[in-house]
PDB file of C-alpha atoms and ligand atoms in Angstrom:
ATOM      1  CA  MET Y1158     -16.115 -15.394   0.199  1.00 91.00           C
ATOM      2  CA  GLU Y1159     -12.331 -15.348   0.513  1.00 97.00           C
ATOM      3  CA  LYS Y1160     -10.965 -14.186   3.859  1.00 98.00           C
ATOM      4  CA  LEU Y1161     -10.219 -10.466   4.138  1.00 98.00           C
ATOM      5  CA  ILE Y1162      -6.633  -9.253   3.876  1.00 99.00           C
ATOM      6  CA  ILE Y1163      -6.079  -6.071   5.840  1.00 99.00           C
ATOM      7  CA  THR Y1164      -3.078  -3.968   4.902  1.00 99.00           C
ATOM      8  CA  SER Y1165      -1.923  -1.210   7.202  1.00 99.00           C
ATOM      9  CA  ALA Y1166      -0.121   1.751   5.631  1.00 99.00           C
ATOM     10  CA  ILE Y1167       1.483   2.823   8.882  1.00 98.00           C
ATOM     11  CA  CYS Y1168       3.597   5.810   7.907  1.00 98.00           C
ATOM     12  CA  GLY Y1169       3.375   7.198   4.367  1.00 98.00           C
ATOM     13  CA  ALA Y1170       5.607   9.943   3.069  1.00 98.00           C
ATOM     14  CA  GLU Y1171       3.445  13.016   3.456  1.00 98.00           C
ATOM     15  CA  VAL Y1172       1.765  13.051   6.880  1.00 98.00           C
ATOM     16  CA  THR Y1173       3.622  14.439   9.902  1.00 98.00           C
ATOM     17  CA  LYS Y1174       3.550  14.478  13.685  1.00 98.00           C
ATOM     18  CA  GLU Y1175       2.008  17.949  13.377  1.00 98.00           C
ATOM     19  CA  ASN Y1176      -0.967  16.237  11.697  1.00 98.00           C
ATOM     20  CA  ASN Y1177      -1.088  13.424  14.262  1.00 98.00           C
ATOM     21  CA  PRO Y1178       1.558  12.924  16.993  1.00 98.00           C
ATOM     22  CA  ALA Y1179       1.349   9.137  16.559  1.00 98.00           C
ATOM     23  CA  VAL Y1180       2.796   9.246  13.009  1.00 98.00           C
ATOM     24  CA  PRO Y1181       6.029   7.206  13.248  1.00 99.00           C
ATOM     25  CA  TYR Y1182       9.461   8.466  12.154  1.00 99.00           C
ATOM     26  CA  THR Y1183      12.116   6.489  14.051  1.00 98.00           C
ATOM     27  CA  VAL Y1184      12.805   2.774  13.601  1.00 98.00           C
ATOM     28  CA  GLU Y1185      11.332   2.122  17.058  1.00 98.00           C
ATOM     29  CA  GLU Y1186       8.204   4.125  16.285  1.00 99.00           C
ATOM     30  CA  ILE Y1187       7.752   2.353  12.961  1.00 98.00           C
ATOM     31  CA  ALA Y1188       8.064  -1.054  14.656  1.00 98.00           C
ATOM     32  CA  ARG Y1189       5.605   0.080  17.358  1.00 98.00           C
ATOM     33  CA  GLU Y1190       3.009   1.119  14.772  1.00 99.00           C
ATOM     34  CA  ALA Y1191       3.509  -2.049  12.725  1.00 99.00           C
ATOM     35  CA  LYS Y1192       2.998  -4.153  15.848  1.00 99.00           C
ATOM     36  CA  SER Y1193      -0.177  -2.305  16.779  1.00 99.00           C
ATOM     37  CA  ALA Y1194      -1.580  -2.986  13.299  1.00 99.00           C
ATOM     38  CA  TYR Y1195      -0.418  -6.623  13.262  1.00 99.00           C
ATOM     39  CA  ASP Y1196      -1.840  -7.306  16.736  1.00 99.00           C
ATOM     40  CA  ALA Y1197      -5.168  -5.872  15.591  1.00 99.00           C
ATOM     41  CA  GLY Y1198      -5.323  -8.137  12.508  1.00 98.00           C
ATOM     42  CA  ALA Y1199      -3.261  -6.645   9.677  1.00 99.00           C
ATOM     43  CA  ALA Y1200      -1.548  -9.278   7.528  1.00 99.00           C
ATOM     44  CA  ILE Y1201       0.413  -6.750   5.467  1.00 99.00           C
ATOM     45  CA  ILE Y1202       2.376  -3.668   6.440  1.00 99.00           C
ATOM     46  CA  HIS Y1203       2.733  -1.180   3.588  1.00 99.00           C
ATOM     47  CA  LEU Y1204       5.996   0.527   4.377  1.00 99.00           C
ATOM     48  CA  HIS Y1205       7.471   3.947   3.785  1.00 99.00           C
ATOM     49  CA  VAL Y1206      10.352   5.032   5.989  1.00 98.00           C
ATOM     50  CA  ARG Y1207      11.606   8.334   7.378  1.00 98.00           C
ATOM     51  CA  TRP Y1208      14.741   9.749   8.840  1.00 98.00           C
ATOM     52  CA  ASP Y1209      14.433  10.559  12.548  1.00 98.00           C
ATOM     53  CA  ASP Y1210      13.394  14.160  11.752  1.00 98.00           C
ATOM     54  CA  GLY Y1211      10.466  12.887   9.662  1.00 98.00           C
ATOM     55  CA  THR Y1212      11.986  13.446   6.210  1.00 98.00           C
ATOM     56  CA  PRO Y1213      10.825  10.696   3.835  1.00 98.00           C
ATOM     57  CA  THR Y1214      13.588   8.520   2.384  1.00 98.00           C
ATOM     58  CA  GLN Y1215      13.856   5.445   0.183  1.00 98.00           C
ATOM     59  CA  ASP Y1216      17.320   4.663   1.587  1.00 98.00           C
ATOM     60  CA  ARG Y1217      17.926   0.926   1.334  1.00 98.00           C
ATOM     61  CA  GLU Y1218      19.666   0.607   4.694  1.00 98.00           C
ATOM     62  CA  ARG Y1219      16.952   2.544   6.491  1.00 98.00           C
ATOM     63  CA  PHE Y1220      14.422   0.163   4.931  1.00 99.00           C
ATOM     64  CA  ARG Y1221      16.519  -2.813   6.024  1.00 98.00           C
ATOM     65  CA  GLU Y1222      16.640  -1.552   9.620  1.00 98.00           C
ATOM     66  CA  CYS Y1223      12.891  -0.896   9.720  1.00 99.00           C
ATOM     67  CA  MET Y1224      12.029  -4.221   8.072  1.00 98.00           C
ATOM     68  CA  ASP Y1225      14.233  -6.136  10.512  1.00 98.00           C
ATOM     69  CA  ALA Y1226      12.570  -4.368  13.442  1.00 98.00           C
ATOM     70  CA  ILE Y1227       9.086  -5.092  12.054  1.00 98.00           C
ATOM     71  CA  TYR Y1228       9.832  -8.782  11.393  1.00 98.00           C
ATOM     72  CA  ALA Y1229      11.153  -9.111  14.952  1.00 98.00           C
ATOM     73  CA  ALA Y1230       7.982  -7.563  16.389  1.00 98.00           C
ATOM     74  CA  CYS Y1231       5.498  -9.186  13.999  1.00 98.00           C
ATOM     75  CA  PRO Y1232       6.413 -12.811  13.170  1.00 98.00           C
ATOM     76  CA  GLY Y1233       5.286 -13.880   9.693  1.00 98.00           C
ATOM     77  CA  VAL Y1234       3.935 -10.479   8.678  1.00 98.00           C
ATOM     78  CA  ILE Y1235       4.165  -9.487   5.012  1.00 98.00           C
ATOM     79  CA  ILE Y1236       6.019  -6.246   4.380  1.00 99.00           C
ATOM     80  CA  LEU Y1237       5.053  -4.396   1.222  1.00 98.00           C
ATOM     81  CA  PRO Y1238       7.575  -1.595   0.661  1.00 99.00           C
ATOM     82  CA  SER Y1239       6.757   1.468  -1.382  1.00 99.00           C
ATOM     83  CA  THR Y1240       8.481   2.119  -4.683  1.00 99.00           C
ATOM     84  CA  GLY Y1241       6.478   5.333  -4.931  1.00 98.00           C
ATOM     85  CA  GLY Y1242       8.368   7.098  -2.175  1.00 98.00           C
ATOM     86  CA  ALA Y1243       7.520  10.796  -2.040  1.00 98.00           C
ATOM     87  CA  VAL Y1244       6.623  13.076  -4.942  1.00 98.00           C
ATOM     88  CA  GLY Y1245       9.751  14.311  -6.694  1.00 97.00           C
ATOM     89  CA  MET Y1246      12.077  11.406  -5.860  1.00 98.00           C
ATOM     90  CA  SER Y1247      14.048   9.887  -8.756  1.00 98.00           C
ATOM     91  CA  ALA Y1248      13.335   6.397 -10.091  1.00 98.00           C
ATOM     92  CA  GLU Y1249      16.709   5.149  -8.801  1.00 98.00           C
ATOM     93  CA  GLU Y1250      15.984   6.464  -5.325  1.00 98.00           C
ATOM     94  CA  ARG Y1251      12.509   4.936  -5.313  1.00 98.00           C
ATOM     95  CA  LEU Y1252      13.706   1.491  -6.400  1.00 98.00           C
ATOM     96  CA  GLN Y1253      16.138   0.984  -3.504  1.00 98.00           C
ATOM     97  CA  PRO Y1254      13.861  -1.208  -1.322  1.00 98.00           C
ATOM     98  CA  THR Y1255      13.588  -3.739  -4.184  1.00 98.00           C
ATOM     99  CA  GLU Y1256      17.257  -4.569  -3.517  1.00 98.00           C
ATOM    100  CA  LEU Y1257      16.059  -6.194  -0.279  1.00 98.00           C
ATOM    101  CA  ASN Y1258      13.947  -8.696  -2.261  1.00 98.00           C
ATOM    102  CA  PRO Y1259      10.595  -8.185  -0.511  1.00 98.00           C
ATOM    103  CA  LEU Y1260       7.825 -10.604  -1.495  1.00 98.00           C
ATOM    104  CA  ILE Y1261       5.691  -7.773  -2.841  1.00 98.00           C
ATOM    105  CA  ALA Y1262       6.101  -4.041  -3.457  1.00 99.00           C
ATOM    106  CA  THR Y1263       4.015  -1.243  -4.901  1.00 99.00           C
ATOM    107  CA  LEU Y1264       4.093  -0.386  -8.595  1.00 99.00           C
ATOM    108  CA  ASP Y1265       2.425   2.967  -9.255  1.00 98.00           C
ATOM    109  CA  CYS Y1266       0.834   2.502 -12.654  1.00 98.00           C
ATOM    110  CA  GLY Y1267       0.691   6.033 -13.978  1.00 98.00           C
ATOM    111  CA  SER Y1268       1.117   9.733 -13.337  1.00 98.00           C
ATOM    112  CA  CYS Y1269      -1.519  11.932 -11.740  1.00 98.00           C
ATOM    113  CA  ASN Y1270      -2.069  15.156  -9.885  1.00 98.00           C
ATOM    114  CA  PHE Y1271      -1.369  14.602  -6.196  1.00 98.00           C
ATOM    115  CA  GLY Y1272      -2.713  17.541  -4.250  1.00 97.00           C
ATOM    116  CA  ASP Y1273      -0.890  20.560  -5.656  1.00 97.00           C
ATOM    117  CA  GLU Y1274       1.925  18.402  -7.053  1.00 98.00           C
ATOM    118  CA  VAL Y1275       2.338  15.871  -9.851  1.00 98.00           C
ATOM    119  CA  PHE Y1276       3.199  12.255  -9.011  1.00 98.00           C
ATOM    120  CA  GLU Y1277       5.241  11.198 -12.027  1.00 98.00           C
ATOM    121  CA  ASN Y1278       5.234   7.609 -13.266  1.00 98.00           C
ATOM    122  CA  THR Y1279       6.023   7.619 -16.987  1.00 98.00           C
ATOM    123  CA  ILE Y1280       5.631   4.506 -19.126  1.00 98.00           C
ATOM    124  CA  PRO Y1281       9.440   4.073 -19.478  1.00 98.00           C
ATOM    125  CA  MET Y1282       9.733   4.295 -15.671  1.00 98.00           C
ATOM    126  CA  LEU Y1283       7.011   1.685 -15.242  1.00 98.00           C
ATOM    127  CA  LYS Y1284       8.702  -0.661 -17.689  1.00 98.00           C
ATOM    128  CA  THR Y1285      11.955  -0.373 -15.736  1.00 98.00           C
ATOM    129  CA  PHE Y1286      10.224  -0.852 -12.383  1.00 98.00           C
ATOM    130  CA  GLY Y1287       8.323  -3.862 -13.772  1.00 98.00           C
ATOM    131  CA  GLU Y1288      11.495  -5.441 -15.145  1.00 98.00           C
ATOM    132  CA  VAL Y1289      13.415  -4.914 -11.910  1.00 98.00           C
ATOM    133  CA  MET Y1290      10.628  -6.406  -9.814  1.00 98.00           C
ATOM    134  CA  THR Y1291      10.030  -9.352 -12.152  1.00 98.00           C
ATOM    135  CA  LYS Y1292      13.760 -10.174 -12.233  1.00 98.00           C
ATOM    136  CA  ARG Y1293      13.753 -10.309  -8.435  1.00 98.00           C
ATOM    137  CA  ASP Y1294      10.447 -12.252  -8.278  1.00 98.00           C
ATOM    138  CA  ILE Y1295       8.819  -9.413  -6.333  1.00 98.00           C
ATOM    139  CA  LYS Y1296       5.072  -9.358  -6.866  1.00 98.00           C
ATOM    140  CA  ALA Y1297       3.751  -6.002  -8.084  1.00 98.00           C
ATOM    141  CA  GLU Y1298       0.854  -4.479  -6.223  1.00 99.00           C
ATOM    142  CA  CYS Y1299      -0.467  -2.260  -9.011  1.00 99.00           C
ATOM    143  CA  GLU Y1300      -1.415   1.051  -7.409  1.00 98.00           C
ATOM    144  CA  CYS Y1301      -4.139   2.661  -9.495  1.00 98.00           C
ATOM    145  CA  PHE Y1302      -5.281   6.208  -8.776  1.00 98.00           C
ATOM    146  CA  GLU Y1303      -7.221   6.401 -12.058  1.00 97.00           C
ATOM    147  CA  LYS Y1304      -8.909   4.004 -14.495  1.00 98.00           C
ATOM    148  CA  GLY Y1305      -6.093   4.698 -16.987  1.00 98.00           C
ATOM    149  CA  HIS Y1306      -3.658   3.250 -14.450  1.00 98.00           C
ATOM    150  CA  VAL Y1307      -5.582  -0.045 -14.519  1.00 98.00           C
ATOM    151  CA  ASP Y1308      -5.300  -0.078 -18.307  1.00 98.00           C
ATOM    152  CA  THR Y1309      -1.586   0.685 -18.045  1.00 98.00           C
ATOM    153  CA  ALA Y1310      -1.082  -2.184 -15.581  1.00 99.00           C
ATOM    154  CA  LEU Y1311      -2.844  -4.505 -18.030  1.00 98.00           C
ATOM    155  CA  TYR Y1312      -0.630  -3.176 -20.834  1.00 98.00           C
ATOM    156  CA  LEU Y1313       2.504  -3.877 -18.761  1.00 98.00           C
ATOM    157  CA  ALA Y1314       1.278  -7.416 -18.136  1.00 98.00           C
ATOM    158  CA  LYS Y1315       0.393  -7.986 -21.798  1.00 98.00           C
ATOM    159  CA  LYS Y1316       3.861  -6.851 -22.852  1.00 98.00           C
ATOM    160  CA  GLY Y1317       5.587  -9.034 -20.272  1.00 98.00           C
ATOM    161  CA  PHE Y1318       6.942  -6.335 -17.953  1.00 98.00           C
ATOM    162  CA  ILE Y1319       5.043  -7.894 -15.030  1.00 98.00           C
ATOM    163  CA  PRO Y1320       3.374 -11.327 -14.775  1.00 98.00           C
ATOM    164  CA  ALA Y1321      -0.149 -11.449 -16.214  1.00 98.00           C
ATOM    165  CA  GLU Y1322      -1.400 -14.177 -13.871  1.00 98.00           C
ATOM    166  CA  LYS Y1323      -3.001 -13.365 -10.532  1.00 98.00           C
ATOM    167  CA  MET Y1324      -2.303  -9.657 -10.665  1.00 98.00           C
ATOM    168  CA  GLN Y1325      -2.889  -7.654  -7.487  1.00 99.00           C
ATOM    169  CA  PHE Y1326      -4.451  -4.183  -7.746  1.00 99.00           C
ATOM    170  CA  ASN Y1327      -4.787  -1.480  -5.114  1.00 99.00           C
ATOM    171  CA  PHE Y1328      -7.389   1.122  -6.049  1.00 99.00           C
ATOM    172  CA  VAL Y1329      -6.375   4.345  -4.292  1.00 98.00           C
ATOM    173  CA  LEU Y1330      -9.414   6.594  -4.337  1.00 98.00           C
ATOM    174  CA  GLY Y1331      -9.919  10.108  -3.056  1.00 98.00           C
ATOM    175  CA  VAL Y1332      -6.498  11.666  -3.714  1.00 98.00           C
ATOM    176  CA  HIS Y1333      -7.108  15.338  -4.500  1.00 97.00           C
ATOM    177  CA  GLY Y1334      -6.495  15.620  -8.239  1.00 97.00           C
ATOM    178  CA  ALA Y1335      -7.158  11.963  -9.085  1.00 98.00           C
ATOM    179  CA  MET Y1336     -10.200   9.647  -9.036  1.00 97.00           C
ATOM    180  CA  ASP Y1337     -12.868  10.357  -6.427  1.00 97.00           C
ATOM    181  CA  GLY Y1338     -13.641   8.019  -3.514  1.00 97.00           C
ATOM    182  CA  ASN Y1339     -17.065   6.653  -4.287  1.00 97.00           C
ATOM    183  CA  VAL Y1340     -18.562   3.189  -4.570  1.00 98.00           C
ATOM    184  CA  ARG Y1341     -19.705   3.627  -8.182  1.00 98.00           C
ATOM    185  CA  ASP Y1342     -16.116   4.197  -9.306  1.00 97.00           C
ATOM    186  CA  LEU Y1343     -14.802   1.394  -7.108  1.00 98.00           C
ATOM    187  CA  ALA Y1344     -17.273  -1.022  -8.729  1.00 98.00           C
ATOM    188  CA  TYR Y1345     -16.179   0.203 -12.181  1.00 98.00           C
ATOM    189  CA  LEU Y1346     -12.510  -0.413 -11.367  1.00 98.00           C
ATOM    190  CA  ALA Y1347     -13.150  -3.803  -9.765  1.00 98.00           C
ATOM    191  CA  SER Y1348     -15.050  -4.897 -12.879  1.00 98.00           C
ATOM    192  CA  SER Y1349     -12.148  -3.823 -15.131  1.00 98.00           C
ATOM    193  CA  ILE Y1350      -9.531  -6.326 -13.971  1.00 98.00           C
ATOM    194  CA  PRO Y1351      -8.950  -9.958 -15.025  1.00 98.00           C
ATOM    195  CA  PRO Y1352     -11.083 -12.631 -13.306  1.00 98.00           C
ATOM    196  CA  ASP Y1353      -8.063 -14.232 -11.604  1.00 98.00           C
ATOM    197  CA  ALA Y1354      -6.819 -10.899 -10.186  1.00 98.00           C
ATOM    198  CA  THR Y1355      -7.179  -9.804  -6.567  1.00 98.00           C
ATOM    199  CA  TRP Y1356      -7.802  -6.261  -5.400  1.00 98.00           C
ATOM    200  CA  CYS Y1357      -7.724  -4.003  -2.407  1.00 98.00           C
ATOM    201  CA  VAL Y1358      -9.133  -0.542  -1.823  1.00 99.00           C
ATOM    202  CA  THR Y1359      -7.462   2.439  -0.198  1.00 99.00           C
ATOM    203  CA  GLY Y1360      -9.861   5.259   0.589  1.00 98.00           C
ATOM    204  CA  ILE Y1361      -8.156   8.550   1.341  1.00 98.00           C
ATOM    205  CA  GLY Y1362      -9.295  10.616   4.340  1.00 98.00           C
ATOM    206  CA  ARG Y1363     -13.027  10.380   5.050  1.00 98.00           C
ATOM    207  CA  HIS Y1364     -13.361   7.822   2.240  1.00 98.00           C
ATOM    208  CA  GLU Y1365     -11.347   5.208   4.157  1.00 98.00           C
ATOM    209  CA  PHE Y1366     -14.116   3.354   5.964  1.00 98.00           C
ATOM    210  CA  PRO Y1367     -17.057   3.744   3.537  1.00 98.00           C
ATOM    211  CA  LEU Y1368     -14.875   2.252   0.798  1.00 98.00           C
ATOM    212  CA  ALA Y1369     -13.549  -0.412   3.180  1.00 98.00           C
ATOM    213  CA  ALA Y1370     -17.137  -1.451   3.926  1.00 98.00           C
ATOM    214  CA  ALA Y1371     -17.894  -1.625   0.203  1.00 98.00           C
ATOM    215  CA  ALA Y1372     -14.784  -3.714  -0.493  1.00 98.00           C
ATOM    216  CA  ILE Y1373     -15.576  -6.079   2.368  1.00 98.00           C
ATOM    217  CA  ALA Y1374     -19.046  -6.630   0.907  1.00 98.00           C
ATOM    218  CA  MET Y1375     -17.728  -6.975  -2.662  1.00 98.00           C
ATOM    219  CA  GLY Y1376     -15.026  -9.536  -1.898  1.00 98.00           C
ATOM    220  CA  GLY Y1377     -12.090  -7.168  -2.213  1.00 98.00           C
ATOM    221  CA  HIS Y1378      -9.434  -6.462   0.391  1.00 99.00           C
ATOM    222  CA  VAL Y1379      -8.793  -3.334   2.472  1.00 99.00           C
ATOM    223  CA  ARG Y1380      -5.996  -0.931   3.349  1.00 99.00           C
ATOM    224  CA  VAL Y1381      -6.182   1.460   6.290  1.00 99.00           C
ATOM    225  CA  GLY Y1382      -3.539   3.502   8.083  1.00 99.00           C
ATOM    226  CA  PHE Y1383      -1.974   6.871   8.777  1.00 99.00           C
ATOM    227  CA  GLU Y1384      -0.640   7.181   5.221  1.00 98.00           C
ATOM    228  CA  ASP Y1385      -4.233   7.509   4.067  1.00 98.00           C
ATOM    229  CA  ASN Y1386      -6.254   8.734   7.036  1.00 98.00           C
ATOM    230  CA  LEU Y1387      -5.388  10.093  10.473  1.00 98.00           C
ATOM    231  CA  TYR Y1388      -8.836   9.963  12.064  1.00 98.00           C
ATOM    232  CA  TYR Y1389     -10.659   7.206  13.911  1.00 98.00           C
ATOM    233  CA  ALA Y1390     -13.906   9.164  13.513  1.00 97.00           C
ATOM    234  CA  LYS Y1391     -14.864  12.698  12.517  1.00 97.00           C
ATOM    235  CA  GLY Y1392     -12.812  15.109  14.652  1.00 97.00           C
ATOM    236  CA  GLN Y1393     -11.150  12.273  16.603  1.00 98.00           C
ATOM    237  CA  LEU Y1394      -7.525  11.537  15.751  1.00 98.00           C
ATOM    238  CA  ALA Y1395      -6.575   7.855  15.748  1.00 98.00           C
ATOM    239  CA  THR Y1396      -4.145   6.995  18.528  1.00 98.00           C
ATOM    240  CA  SER Y1397      -2.448   4.225  16.536  1.00 98.00           C
ATOM    241  CA  ASN Y1398      -2.626   2.356  13.256  1.00 99.00           C
ATOM    242  CA  GLY Y1399      -3.921  -0.548  15.309  1.00 98.00           C
ATOM    243  CA  GLN Y1400      -7.024   1.441  16.149  1.00 98.00           C
ATOM    244  CA  LEU Y1401      -7.768   1.880  12.430  1.00 99.00           C
ATOM    245  CA  VAL Y1402      -7.205  -1.834  11.814  1.00 99.00           C
ATOM    246  CA  GLU Y1403      -9.532  -2.638  14.726  1.00 98.00           C
ATOM    247  CA  LYS Y1404     -12.246  -0.588  13.054  1.00 98.00           C
ATOM    248  CA  ALA Y1405     -11.777  -2.491   9.773  1.00 99.00           C
ATOM    249  CA  VAL Y1406     -11.893  -5.789  11.672  1.00 99.00           C
ATOM    250  CA  ALA Y1407     -15.126  -4.686  13.377  1.00 98.00           C
ATOM    251  CA  LEU Y1408     -16.671  -3.777  10.014  1.00 98.00           C
ATOM    252  CA  ALA Y1409     -15.685  -7.183   8.629  1.00 98.00           C
ATOM    253  CA  GLY Y1410     -17.249  -8.855  11.677  1.00 98.00           C
ATOM    254  CA  LEU Y1411     -20.513  -6.992  11.168  1.00 98.00           C
ATOM    255  CA  LEU Y1412     -20.540  -8.029   7.522  1.00 98.00           C
ATOM    256  CA  GLY Y1413     -19.595 -11.655   8.233  1.00 98.00           C
ATOM    257  CA  ARG Y1414     -16.157 -11.673   6.617  1.00 98.00           C
ATOM    258  CA  GLU Y1415     -13.293 -13.535   8.309  1.00 98.00           C
ATOM    259  CA  ILE Y1416      -9.830 -11.983   8.574  1.00 98.00           C
ATOM    260  CA  ALA Y1417      -6.863 -13.583   6.785  1.00 98.00           C
ATOM    261  CA  THR Y1418      -3.716 -14.355   8.755  1.00 98.00           C
ATOM    262  CA  PRO Y1419      -0.394 -13.439   7.129  1.00 98.00           C
ATOM    263  CA  ALA Y1420       0.012 -17.113   6.104  1.00 98.00           C
ATOM    264  CA  GLU Y1421      -3.426 -17.098   4.483  1.00 98.00           C
ATOM    265  CA  ALA Y1422      -2.688 -13.779   2.795  1.00 98.00           C
ATOM    266  CA  ARG Y1423       0.470 -15.272   1.253  1.00 98.00           C
ATOM    267  CA  LYS Y1424      -1.676 -17.980  -0.352  1.00 98.00           C
ATOM    268  CA  ILE Y1425      -4.456 -15.653  -1.490  1.00 98.00           C
ATOM    269  CA  LEU Y1426      -1.894 -13.379  -3.176  1.00 98.00           C
ATOM    270  CA  SER Y1427       0.226 -16.279  -4.500  1.00 98.00           C
ATOM    271  CA  LEU Y1428       3.414 -14.804  -3.032  1.00 98.00           C
ATOM    272  CA  ARG Y1429       6.676 -16.667  -3.541  1.00 96.00           C
ATOM    273  CA  ALA Y1430       8.046 -18.720  -0.644  1.00 93.00           C
ATOM    274  CA  ASP Y1431      10.448 -16.752   1.590  1.00 81.00           C
TER     275      ASP Y1431
HETATM  276  N1  KMH X2208       3.683   9.002  -1.512  1.00 92.59           N
HETATM  277  C1  KMH X2208       2.938   8.964  -2.739  1.00 92.59           C
HETATM  278  C2  KMH X2208       3.388  10.065  -3.651  1.00 92.59           C
HETATM  279  C3  KMH X2208       3.358   4.078  -3.106  1.00 92.59           C
HETATM  280  O1  KMH X2208       3.593   3.842  -1.947  1.00 92.59           O
HETATM  281  O2  KMH X2208       3.791   3.388  -4.023  1.00 92.59           O
HETATM  282  C4  KMH X2208       3.047   7.679  -3.435  1.00 92.59           C
HETATM  283  C5  KMH X2208       2.715   6.472  -2.693  1.00 92.59           C
HETATM  284  C6  KMH X2208       2.504   5.258  -3.516  1.00 92.59           C
HETATM  285  O3  KMH X2208       2.630   6.423  -1.489  1.00 92.59           O
HETATM  286 ZN1   ZN X2209       2.518   4.346  -0.101  1.00 92.59          ZN
END
């Protein structure tokens, strides 16, 4: 089986220090959390950024500062910026990190309920995002919160808004208001994508590690981190993103799956050369 790519979603846009004091806001804190995940075995850092007071932002220069700090602390790591940002941000605001030409960025492939709010990703928005990313040779990680999002990603590929070869999917399961976090649905999604595609699972909250174990066994890849889950175990807050990555690495070890380095992850995902 292919080596396992571990992505760490170190920050997110919704969780706060009130939820877990280790959630990073400042550039230094973001670099610290990225390094803890990288040292533990993460090949990819999924990045959202904040202002120092914790407010989520898609500001290009804040992204640049955080990315520079992460690259300095984590040589060779792959940074996967968010184009989802926080619920309610405009498309223009969300697209700012693409101006930094990352190798890969998220592409949220449809709208859905997101807790009590609606995360809006209309088809015209997706076409624009796809065109912008394709023009800049930024690989799309197709974030799918629902089966319809997988179908929409395939539609975008068929119509040429994103490349159809070697697509990368991230199945985000367990968001309140979208698809549930269970193995039956993960298997359904994983069987719905093209044979040459790669995929990763993101289990929200208590779904993080059961779905990670399933993905490790199925040949998929795994995302863990504070964006998705703040707990190392029931009732025990994680002290760092690295601790969550360590747990994923331990699961992979138990199941006999080797961990991909950032260089190996670049090959597995067919990312462009830097
Ligand atoms: N913060 C969520 C509303 C992404 O990074 O592209 C969207 C999100 C997805 O986190
Ligand atoms: Zn995100």
